[in-house]
Coordinates of N, CA and C in Angstrom, one line a residue:
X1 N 73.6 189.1 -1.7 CA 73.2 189.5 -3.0 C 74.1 190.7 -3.5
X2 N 74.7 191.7 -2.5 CA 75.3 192.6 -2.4 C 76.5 192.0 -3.6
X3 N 77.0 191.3 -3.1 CA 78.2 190.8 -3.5 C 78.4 190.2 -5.0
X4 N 77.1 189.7 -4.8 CA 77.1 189.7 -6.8 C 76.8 190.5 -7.6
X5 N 76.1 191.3 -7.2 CA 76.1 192.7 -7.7 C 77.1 193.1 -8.2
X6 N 77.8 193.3 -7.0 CA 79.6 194.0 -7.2 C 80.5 193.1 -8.6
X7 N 80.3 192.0 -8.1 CA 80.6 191.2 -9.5 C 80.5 191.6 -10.7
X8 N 78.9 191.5 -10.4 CA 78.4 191.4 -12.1 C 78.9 192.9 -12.5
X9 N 78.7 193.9 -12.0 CA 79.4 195.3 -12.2 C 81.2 195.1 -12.4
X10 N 81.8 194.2 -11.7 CA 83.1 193.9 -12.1 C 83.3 193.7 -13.4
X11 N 82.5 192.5 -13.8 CA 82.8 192.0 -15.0 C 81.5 192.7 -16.5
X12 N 80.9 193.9 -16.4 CA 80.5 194.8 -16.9 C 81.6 195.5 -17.5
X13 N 81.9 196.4 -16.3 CA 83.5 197.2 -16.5 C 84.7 196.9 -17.3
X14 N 85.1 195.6 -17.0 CA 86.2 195.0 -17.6 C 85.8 194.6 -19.5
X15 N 84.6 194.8 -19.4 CA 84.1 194.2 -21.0 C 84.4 195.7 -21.6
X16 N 84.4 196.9 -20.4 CA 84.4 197.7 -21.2 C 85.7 198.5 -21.2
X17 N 86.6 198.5 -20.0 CA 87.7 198.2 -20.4 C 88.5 197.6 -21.2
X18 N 88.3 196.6 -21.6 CA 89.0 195.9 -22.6 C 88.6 195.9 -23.7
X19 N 87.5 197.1 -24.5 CA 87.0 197.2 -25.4 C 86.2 196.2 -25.8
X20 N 85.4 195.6 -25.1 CA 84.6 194.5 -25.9 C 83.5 194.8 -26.3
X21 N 83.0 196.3 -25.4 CA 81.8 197.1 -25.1 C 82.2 197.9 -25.0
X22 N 81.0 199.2 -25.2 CA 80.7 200.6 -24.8 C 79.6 200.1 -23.6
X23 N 79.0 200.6 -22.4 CA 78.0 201.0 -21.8 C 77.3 199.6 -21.2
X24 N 78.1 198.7 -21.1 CA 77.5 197.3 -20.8 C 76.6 197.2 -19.4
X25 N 75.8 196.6 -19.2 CA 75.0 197.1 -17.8 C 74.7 195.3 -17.5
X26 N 74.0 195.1 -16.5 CA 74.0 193.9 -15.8 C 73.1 192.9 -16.5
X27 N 72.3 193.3 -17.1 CA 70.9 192.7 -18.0 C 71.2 191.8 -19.6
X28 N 72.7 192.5 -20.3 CA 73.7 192.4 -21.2 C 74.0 191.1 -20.6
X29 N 74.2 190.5 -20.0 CA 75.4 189.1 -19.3 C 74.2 187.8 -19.0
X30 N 74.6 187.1 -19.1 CA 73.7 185.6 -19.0 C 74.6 184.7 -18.1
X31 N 73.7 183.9 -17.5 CA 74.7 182.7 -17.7 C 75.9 183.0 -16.0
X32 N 75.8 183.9 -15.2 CA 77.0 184.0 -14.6 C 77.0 183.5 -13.3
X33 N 78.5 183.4 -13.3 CA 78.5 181.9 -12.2 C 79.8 182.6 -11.5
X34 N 79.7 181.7 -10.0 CA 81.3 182.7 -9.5 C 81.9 181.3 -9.1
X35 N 82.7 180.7 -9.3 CA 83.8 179.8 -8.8 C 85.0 180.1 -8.2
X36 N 85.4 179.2 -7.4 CA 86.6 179.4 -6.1 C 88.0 178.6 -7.0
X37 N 89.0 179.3 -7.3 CA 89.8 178.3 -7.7 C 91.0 177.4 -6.8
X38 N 91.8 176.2 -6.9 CA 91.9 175.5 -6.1 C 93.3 175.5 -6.0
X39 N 94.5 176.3 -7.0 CA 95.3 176.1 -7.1 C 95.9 177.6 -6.8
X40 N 97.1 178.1 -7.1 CA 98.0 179.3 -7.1 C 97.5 180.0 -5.8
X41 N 97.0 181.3 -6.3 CA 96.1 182.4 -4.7 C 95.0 181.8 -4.7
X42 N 94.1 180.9 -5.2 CA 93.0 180.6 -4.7 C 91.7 181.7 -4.6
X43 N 91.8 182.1 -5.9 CA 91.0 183.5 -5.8 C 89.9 182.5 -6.4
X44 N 89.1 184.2 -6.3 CA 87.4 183.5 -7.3 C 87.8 183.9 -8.7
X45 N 87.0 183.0 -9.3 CA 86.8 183.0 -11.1 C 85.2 183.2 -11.4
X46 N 85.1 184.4 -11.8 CA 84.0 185.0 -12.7 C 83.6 183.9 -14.0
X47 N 82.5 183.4 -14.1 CA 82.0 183.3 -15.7 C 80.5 184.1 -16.0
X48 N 80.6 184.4 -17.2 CA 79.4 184.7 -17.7 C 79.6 184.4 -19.4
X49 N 78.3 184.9 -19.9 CA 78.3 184.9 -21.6 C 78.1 186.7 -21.5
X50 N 78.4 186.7 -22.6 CA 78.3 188.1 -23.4 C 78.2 188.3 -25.3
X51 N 77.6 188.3 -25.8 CA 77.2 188.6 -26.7 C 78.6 187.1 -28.2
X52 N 77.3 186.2 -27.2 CA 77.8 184.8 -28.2 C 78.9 184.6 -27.8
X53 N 79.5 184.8 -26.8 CA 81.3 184.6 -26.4 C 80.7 184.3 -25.1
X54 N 81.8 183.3 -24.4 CA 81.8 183.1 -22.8 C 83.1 183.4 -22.5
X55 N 83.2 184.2 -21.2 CA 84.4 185.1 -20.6 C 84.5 184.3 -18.8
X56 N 85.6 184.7 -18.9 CA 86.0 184.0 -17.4 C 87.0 185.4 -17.2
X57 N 86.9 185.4 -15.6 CA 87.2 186.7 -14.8 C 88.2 186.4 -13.5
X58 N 89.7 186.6 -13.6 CA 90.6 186.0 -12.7 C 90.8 187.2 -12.0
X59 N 90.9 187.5 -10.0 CA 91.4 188.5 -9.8 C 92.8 187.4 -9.3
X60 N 93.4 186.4 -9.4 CA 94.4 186.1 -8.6 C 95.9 186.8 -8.7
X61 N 95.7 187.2 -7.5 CA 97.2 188.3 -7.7 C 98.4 187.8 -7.7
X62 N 98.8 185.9 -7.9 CA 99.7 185.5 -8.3 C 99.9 184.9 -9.4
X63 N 99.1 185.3 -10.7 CA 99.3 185.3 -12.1 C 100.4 185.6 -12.7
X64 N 101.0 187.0 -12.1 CA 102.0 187.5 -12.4 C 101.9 187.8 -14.4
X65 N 100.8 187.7 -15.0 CA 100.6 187.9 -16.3 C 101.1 187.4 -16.9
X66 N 101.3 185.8 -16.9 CA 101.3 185.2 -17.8 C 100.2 183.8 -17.9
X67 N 99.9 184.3 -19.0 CA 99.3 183.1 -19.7 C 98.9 181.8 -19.4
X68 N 99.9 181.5 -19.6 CA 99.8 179.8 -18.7 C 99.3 179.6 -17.4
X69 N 99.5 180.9 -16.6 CA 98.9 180.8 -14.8 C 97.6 181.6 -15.2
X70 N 97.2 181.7 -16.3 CA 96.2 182.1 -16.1 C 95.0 181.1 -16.4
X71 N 95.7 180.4 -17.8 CA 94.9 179.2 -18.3 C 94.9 178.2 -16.8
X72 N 95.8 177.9 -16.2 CA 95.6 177.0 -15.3 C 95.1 176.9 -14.2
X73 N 94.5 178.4 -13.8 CA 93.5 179.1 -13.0 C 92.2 178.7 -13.7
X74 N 91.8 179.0 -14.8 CA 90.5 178.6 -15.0 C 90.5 177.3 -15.3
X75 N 91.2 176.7 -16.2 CA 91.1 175.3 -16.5 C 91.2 174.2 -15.3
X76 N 91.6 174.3 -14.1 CA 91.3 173.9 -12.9 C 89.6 173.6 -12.7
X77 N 89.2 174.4 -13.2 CA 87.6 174.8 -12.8 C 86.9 174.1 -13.9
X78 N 87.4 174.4 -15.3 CA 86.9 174.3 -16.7 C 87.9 173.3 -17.5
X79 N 87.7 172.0 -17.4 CA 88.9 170.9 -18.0 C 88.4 171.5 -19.2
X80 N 89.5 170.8 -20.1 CA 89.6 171.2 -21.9 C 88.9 172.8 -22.6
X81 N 89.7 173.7 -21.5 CA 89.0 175.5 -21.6 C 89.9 175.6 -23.0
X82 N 89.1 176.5 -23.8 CA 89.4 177.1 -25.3 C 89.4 178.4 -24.7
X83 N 90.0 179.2 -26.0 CA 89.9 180.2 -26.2 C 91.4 181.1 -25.5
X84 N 91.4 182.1 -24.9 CA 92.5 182.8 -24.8 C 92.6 183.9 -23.5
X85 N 93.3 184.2 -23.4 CA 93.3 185.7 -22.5 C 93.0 187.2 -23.5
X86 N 92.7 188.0 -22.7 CA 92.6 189.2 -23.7 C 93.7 190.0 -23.3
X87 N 94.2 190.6 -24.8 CA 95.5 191.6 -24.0 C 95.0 192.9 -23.4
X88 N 95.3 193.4 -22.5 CA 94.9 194.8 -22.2 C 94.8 195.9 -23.0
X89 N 93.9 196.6 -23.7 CA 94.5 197.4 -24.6 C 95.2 198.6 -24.5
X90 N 95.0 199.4 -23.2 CA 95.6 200.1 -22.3 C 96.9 199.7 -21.6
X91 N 97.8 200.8 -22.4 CA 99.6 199.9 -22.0 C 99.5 200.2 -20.4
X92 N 100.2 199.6 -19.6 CA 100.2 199.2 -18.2 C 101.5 200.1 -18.0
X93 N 101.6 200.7 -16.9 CA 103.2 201.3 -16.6 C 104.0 200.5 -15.8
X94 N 103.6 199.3 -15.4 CA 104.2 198.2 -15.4 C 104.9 197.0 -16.3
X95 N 104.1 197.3 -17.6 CA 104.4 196.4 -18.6 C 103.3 195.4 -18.8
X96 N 102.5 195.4 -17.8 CA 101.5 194.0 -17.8 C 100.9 193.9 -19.1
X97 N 101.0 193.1 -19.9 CA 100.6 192.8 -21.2 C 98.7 192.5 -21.1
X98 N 98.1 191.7 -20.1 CA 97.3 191.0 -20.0 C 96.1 191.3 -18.7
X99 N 97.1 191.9 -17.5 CA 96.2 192.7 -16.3 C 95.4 193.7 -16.5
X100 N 94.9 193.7 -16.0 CA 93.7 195.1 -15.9 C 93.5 195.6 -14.1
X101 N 94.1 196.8 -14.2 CA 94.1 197.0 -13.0 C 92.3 198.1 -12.5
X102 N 92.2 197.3 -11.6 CA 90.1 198.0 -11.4 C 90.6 198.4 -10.4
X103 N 89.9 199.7 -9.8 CA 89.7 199.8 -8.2 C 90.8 199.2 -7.2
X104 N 92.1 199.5 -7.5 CA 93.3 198.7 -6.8 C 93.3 197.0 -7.0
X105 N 92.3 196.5 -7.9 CA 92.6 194.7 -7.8 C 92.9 194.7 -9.5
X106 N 93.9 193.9 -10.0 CA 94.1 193.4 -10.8 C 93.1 192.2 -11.4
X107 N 92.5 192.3 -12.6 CA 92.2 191.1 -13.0 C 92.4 191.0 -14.4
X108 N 92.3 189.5 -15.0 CA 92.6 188.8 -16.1 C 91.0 188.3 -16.7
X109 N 91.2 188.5 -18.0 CA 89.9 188.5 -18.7 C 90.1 187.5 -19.8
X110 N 89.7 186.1 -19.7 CA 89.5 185.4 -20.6 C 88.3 185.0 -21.8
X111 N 88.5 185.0 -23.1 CA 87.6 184.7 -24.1 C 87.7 183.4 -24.3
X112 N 86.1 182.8 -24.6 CA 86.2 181.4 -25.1 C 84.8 181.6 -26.1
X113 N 85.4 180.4 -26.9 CA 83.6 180.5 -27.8 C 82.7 179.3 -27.1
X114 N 81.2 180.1 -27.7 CA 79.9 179.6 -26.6 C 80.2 178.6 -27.4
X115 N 79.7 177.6 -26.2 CA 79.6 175.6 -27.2 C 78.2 175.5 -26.2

C-alpha cells in the first residue's frame, strides 16, 4: 500500500509541477490505476482523472523526450489514446522540452479528455 501512496503523491506533484494545480493532495485524483508497459524500458504508467481531464504518468527513462515514444508507451496500454503530452513549463538545462525531473526520476505527463 506503501507504494501507492508514493504514486499517488507522484502524480499529485507533477500536477503541480506542471501547473495544472496549486496544493493538490491524494483525495483530488479518482480513478487511479498503475500499469506495466510492454514495450521500450518497460516502466510503469500512472493513470488517474483530475479535474474532468484523464492524465497518464510515464517514468520510462528511454523516452528520450520525444513524443512519439511517449505516445507509444501509453497507447501500448491505451489503443486509440487522445490527447497529448504536457510541455514542461520549467526550461530544463538539458533542453528537455517535455521531462520533469522528480526526486532524481524523470517523468512524462500526458493529457487526455474524460470520455
Amino acid at each position: 500500500m506503501d507504494n501507492v501512496r508514493t504514486d499517488i503523491n507522484i502524480a499529485c506533484r507533477l500536477l503541480e509541477l506542471y501547473q495544472i494545480a496549486g496544493a493538490v493532495s491524494a483525495n483530488n485524483l479518482s480513478n487511479f490505476k498503475i500499469y506495466k508497459s510492454k514495450i521500450y524500458g518497460m516502466q510503469r504508467v500512472l493513470s488517474f482523472d483530475f479535474r474532468n481531464k484523464h492524465y497518464y504518468v510515464s517514468d520510462d527513462y528511454s523516452l528520450m523526450d520525444n513524443p512519439k515514444f511517449i505516445k507509444d508507451v501509453i497507447e501500448d496500454i491505451i489503443p486509440n489514446l487522445k490527447g497529448k503530452p504536457l510541455e514542461n513549463p520549467i526550461p530544463q538545462t538539458d533542453g528537455a522540452k517535455y521531462a520533469s525531473g522528480l526526486d532524481g526520476t524523470e517523468y512524462y505527463l500526458w493529457e487526455s479528455p474524460l470520455e
